[in-house]
Structure formats: C-alpha cells, structure tokens
Coordinates of C-alpha atoms in Angstrom, one line a residue:
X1 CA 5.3 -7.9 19.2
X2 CA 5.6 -10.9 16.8
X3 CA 5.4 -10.5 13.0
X4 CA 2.3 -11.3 12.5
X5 CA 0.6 -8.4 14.5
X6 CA 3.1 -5.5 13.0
X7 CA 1.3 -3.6 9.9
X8 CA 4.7 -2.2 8.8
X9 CA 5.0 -2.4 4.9
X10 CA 0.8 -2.1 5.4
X11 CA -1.5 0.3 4.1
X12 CA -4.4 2.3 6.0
X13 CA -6.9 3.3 4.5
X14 CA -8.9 6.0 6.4
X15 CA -12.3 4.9 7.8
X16 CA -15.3 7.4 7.3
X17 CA -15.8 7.5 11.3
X18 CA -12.2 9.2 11.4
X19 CA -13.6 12.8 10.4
X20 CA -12.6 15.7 8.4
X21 CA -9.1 16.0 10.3
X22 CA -5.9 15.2 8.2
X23 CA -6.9 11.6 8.0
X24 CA -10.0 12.3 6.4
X25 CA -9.9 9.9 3.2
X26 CA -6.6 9.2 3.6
X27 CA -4.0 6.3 2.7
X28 CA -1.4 6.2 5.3
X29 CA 2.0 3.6 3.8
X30 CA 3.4 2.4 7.1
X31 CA 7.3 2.1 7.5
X32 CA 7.6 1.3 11.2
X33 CA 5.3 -0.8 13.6
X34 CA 6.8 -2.0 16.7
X35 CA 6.1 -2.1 20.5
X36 CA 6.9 1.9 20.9
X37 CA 4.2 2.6 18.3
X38 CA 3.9 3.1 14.4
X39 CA 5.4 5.8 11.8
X40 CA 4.1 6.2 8.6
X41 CA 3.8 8.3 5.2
X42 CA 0.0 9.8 4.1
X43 CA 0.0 9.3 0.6
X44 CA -2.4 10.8 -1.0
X45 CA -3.1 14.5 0.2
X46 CA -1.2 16.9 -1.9
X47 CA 0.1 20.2 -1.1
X48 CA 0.5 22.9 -3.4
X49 CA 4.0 22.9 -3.9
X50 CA 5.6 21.3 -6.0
X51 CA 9.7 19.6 -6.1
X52 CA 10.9 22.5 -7.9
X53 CA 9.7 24.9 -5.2
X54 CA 11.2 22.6 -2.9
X55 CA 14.6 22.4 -4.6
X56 CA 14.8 26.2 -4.7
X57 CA 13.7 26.1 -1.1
X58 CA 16.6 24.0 -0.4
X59 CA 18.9 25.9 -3.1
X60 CA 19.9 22.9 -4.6
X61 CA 21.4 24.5 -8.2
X62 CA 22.3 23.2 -12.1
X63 CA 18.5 21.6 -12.2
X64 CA 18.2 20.3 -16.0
X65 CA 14.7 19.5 -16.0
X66 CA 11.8 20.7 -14.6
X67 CA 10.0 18.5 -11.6
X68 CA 6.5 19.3 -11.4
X69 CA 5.6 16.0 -9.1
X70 CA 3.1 17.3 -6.4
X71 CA 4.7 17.7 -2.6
X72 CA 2.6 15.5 -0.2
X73 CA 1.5 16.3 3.5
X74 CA 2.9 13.2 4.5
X75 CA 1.0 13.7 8.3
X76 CA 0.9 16.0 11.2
X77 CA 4.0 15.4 13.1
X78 CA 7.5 17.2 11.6
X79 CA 5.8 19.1 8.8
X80 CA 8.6 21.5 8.3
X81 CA 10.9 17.8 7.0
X82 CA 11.1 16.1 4.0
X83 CA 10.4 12.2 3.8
X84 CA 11.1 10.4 0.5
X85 CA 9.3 7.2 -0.1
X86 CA 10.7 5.1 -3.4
X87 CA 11.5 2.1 -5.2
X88 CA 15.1 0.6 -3.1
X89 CA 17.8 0.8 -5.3
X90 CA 21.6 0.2 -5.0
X91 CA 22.7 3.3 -4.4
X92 CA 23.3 4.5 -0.9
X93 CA 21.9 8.2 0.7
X94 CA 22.8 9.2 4.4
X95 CA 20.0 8.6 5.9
X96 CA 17.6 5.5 4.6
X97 CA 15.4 2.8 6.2
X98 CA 14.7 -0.3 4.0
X99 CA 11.2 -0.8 4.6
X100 CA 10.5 -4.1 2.4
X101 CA 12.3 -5.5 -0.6
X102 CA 10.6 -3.0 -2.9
X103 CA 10.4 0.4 -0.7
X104 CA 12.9 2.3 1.4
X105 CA 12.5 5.6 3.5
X106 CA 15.3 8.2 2.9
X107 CA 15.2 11.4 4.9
X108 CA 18.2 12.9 4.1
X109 CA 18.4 15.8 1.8
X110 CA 21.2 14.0 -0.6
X111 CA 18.7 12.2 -2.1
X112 CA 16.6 15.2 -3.0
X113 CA 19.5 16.6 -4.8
X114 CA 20.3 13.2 -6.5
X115 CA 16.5 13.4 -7.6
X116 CA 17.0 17.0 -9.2
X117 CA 19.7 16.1 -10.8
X118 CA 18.0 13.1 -12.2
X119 CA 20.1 11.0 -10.2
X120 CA 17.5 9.8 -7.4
X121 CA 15.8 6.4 -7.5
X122 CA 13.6 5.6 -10.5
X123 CA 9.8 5.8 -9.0
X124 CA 9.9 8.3 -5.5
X125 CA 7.5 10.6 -3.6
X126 CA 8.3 13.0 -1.3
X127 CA 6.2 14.4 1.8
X128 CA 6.5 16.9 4.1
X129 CA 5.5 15.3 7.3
X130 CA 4.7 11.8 8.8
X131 CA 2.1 10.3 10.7
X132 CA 3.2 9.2 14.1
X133 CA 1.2 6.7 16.6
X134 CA 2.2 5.9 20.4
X135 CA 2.9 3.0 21.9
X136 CA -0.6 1.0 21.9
X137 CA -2.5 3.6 19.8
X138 CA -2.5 2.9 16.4
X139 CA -4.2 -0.4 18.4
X140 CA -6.9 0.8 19.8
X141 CA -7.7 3.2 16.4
X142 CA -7.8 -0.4 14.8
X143 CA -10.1 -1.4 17.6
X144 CA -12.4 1.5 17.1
X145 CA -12.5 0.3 13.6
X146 CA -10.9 3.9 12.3
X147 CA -9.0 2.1 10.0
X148 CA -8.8 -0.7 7.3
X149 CA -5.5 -2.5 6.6
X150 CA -3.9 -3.7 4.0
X151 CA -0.8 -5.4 2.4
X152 CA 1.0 -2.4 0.8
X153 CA 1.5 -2.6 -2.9
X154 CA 4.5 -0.3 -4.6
X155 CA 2.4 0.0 -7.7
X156 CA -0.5 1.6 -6.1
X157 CA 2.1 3.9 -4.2
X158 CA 4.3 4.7 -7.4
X159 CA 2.2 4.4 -9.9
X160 CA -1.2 5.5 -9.5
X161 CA -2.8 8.6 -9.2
X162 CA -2.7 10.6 -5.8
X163 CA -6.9 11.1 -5.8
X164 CA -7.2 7.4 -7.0
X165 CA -4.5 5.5 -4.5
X166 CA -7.2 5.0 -1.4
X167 CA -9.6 3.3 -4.0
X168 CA -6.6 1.2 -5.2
X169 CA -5.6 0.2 -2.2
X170 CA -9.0 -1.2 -0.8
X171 CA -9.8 -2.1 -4.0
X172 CA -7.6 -4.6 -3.1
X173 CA -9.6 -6.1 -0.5
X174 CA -12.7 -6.4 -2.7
X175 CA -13.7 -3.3 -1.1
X176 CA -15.5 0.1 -2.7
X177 CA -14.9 3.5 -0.6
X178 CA -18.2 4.8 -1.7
X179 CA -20.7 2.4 -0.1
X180 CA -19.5 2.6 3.4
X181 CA -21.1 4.0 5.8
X182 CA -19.6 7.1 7.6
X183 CA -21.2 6.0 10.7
X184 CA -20.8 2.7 12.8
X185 CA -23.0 -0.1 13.5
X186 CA -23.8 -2.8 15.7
X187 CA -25.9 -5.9 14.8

C-alpha cells in the first residue's frame, strides 16, 4: 500500500447506511492504515465516566485538581484499555505512536498519571476502546460507501465539542450531516 491510498491521520465520518451500531453518527480519527488493516479512535461517543473515575480506578493518588473531561468509547475492540489521543509533545511515555506532526497515540498508563498530576500533554482525550478493521475491510466499508473521509484536523479533535466534532469534520468537506439521506441511491 502506497501513501496515497492509506487514510491514517484521516477522519471517518459515519455514513447514515451504517446503522444504529457503535458507529452510528460517529467520527472515527485513524492512527494506523496499512496492508494488515486500520486502527483507530471514535471520537465523539462519550461514556459516563469521567478521568477522575478513571484515576481512582487506576489508584493513581496526590490529584490536585479535579478532571471532569468525559471518558470516550473509543470502539468495540479492547474496551476494558485506555487510549490517549493528544497534541505530541517533547516529553516521552512508555508506550506512544506518533501519528502525524501534531497527534500521537499513547497507551501506557504513565501518561494518565502525568495528566492527573497536570503533567500530561497540553490538549488530550482519552477512550476506552478502539476501532479495529482487517486486512481489506475498512476497503470494502469505503466501497459500500459506509463512510466519508477526510484529512484529520487536531482542532476539530481537541478543541471542539464531542456532539459537534462529526459536523466539524465534514463540515470540512462542504458537507451538512443533516441532508443526507440514510438510505442509498443509484442514478
């Protein structure tokens, strides 16, 4: 697979036809699209849990201030694992992927105990879970025309609502959610 065909550092941006599953209305911020198949964040379905409840999951202690920020569902595959999508930044965790210039994936918990100490990265969400496609299926979705991609923007991921970030994002793309149809046509 060349450059040109791999959507990582893409957004996708749920298609009516795709249901009421997980998916349904979602915004999906890829990290990894190769020949094996694709990984990716959902980022806009929240849970209701929020960091704090995580860090006392986690019993991560001496938390100055209180973190509010809304826990994703980050997609079906790994729920019970924590995924933290943010801005890169010089520091080093265990466990990161640098996405793009602007984004990196951290999985390791080290971060999350950075970020409750007001140590973490500047702009970061965290999900429980990730998306996960096999080798060739994330293709034929995009066949099936499930999906709408676009060139990811860090804004729209960091700094825009949750309910307003699938909007955003094919907003984009000259595009409004709201008039398309939920069910396929052909000319």
């Amino acid at each position: 697979m060349d450059n040109m065909t791999s959507l990582k550092d893409h957004f996708l941006i749920a298609m009516p036809s795709i249901g009421d599953g997980i998916f349904a209305h979602s915004i999906t911020y890829i990290c990894e699209h190769n020949e094996q198949g694709a990984m990716g964040i959902v980022i806009n379905h929240p849970l209701d849990l929020s960091l704090d409840e995580i860090f006392e999951h986690l019993e991560i202690d001496n938390i100055q201030t209180p973190h509010q920020d809304q826990i994703l569902a980050g997609g079906p595959v790994h729920m019970d694992r924590g995924f933290v999508l943010h801005r890169n930044t010089d520091d080093h965790w265990d466990s990161t992927i640098r996405v793009s210039d602007q984004i990196a994936l951290t999985t390791s918990q080290d971060i999350l105990t950075a970020i409750a100490h007001d140590e973490g990265p500047s702009d970061s969400i965290v999900a429980l879970g990730y998306a996960g496609w096999s080798e060739g299926q994330l293709e034929s979705e995009l066949a099936d025309n499930a999906w709408l991609t676009a060139p990811a923007d860090s804004n729209i991921i960091f700094n825009t609502p949750v309910e307003q970030r699938a909007k955003a994002a094919a907003a984009t793309m000259g595009i409004d959610l709201s008039l398309i149809s939920p069910t396929a046509g052909h000319a």
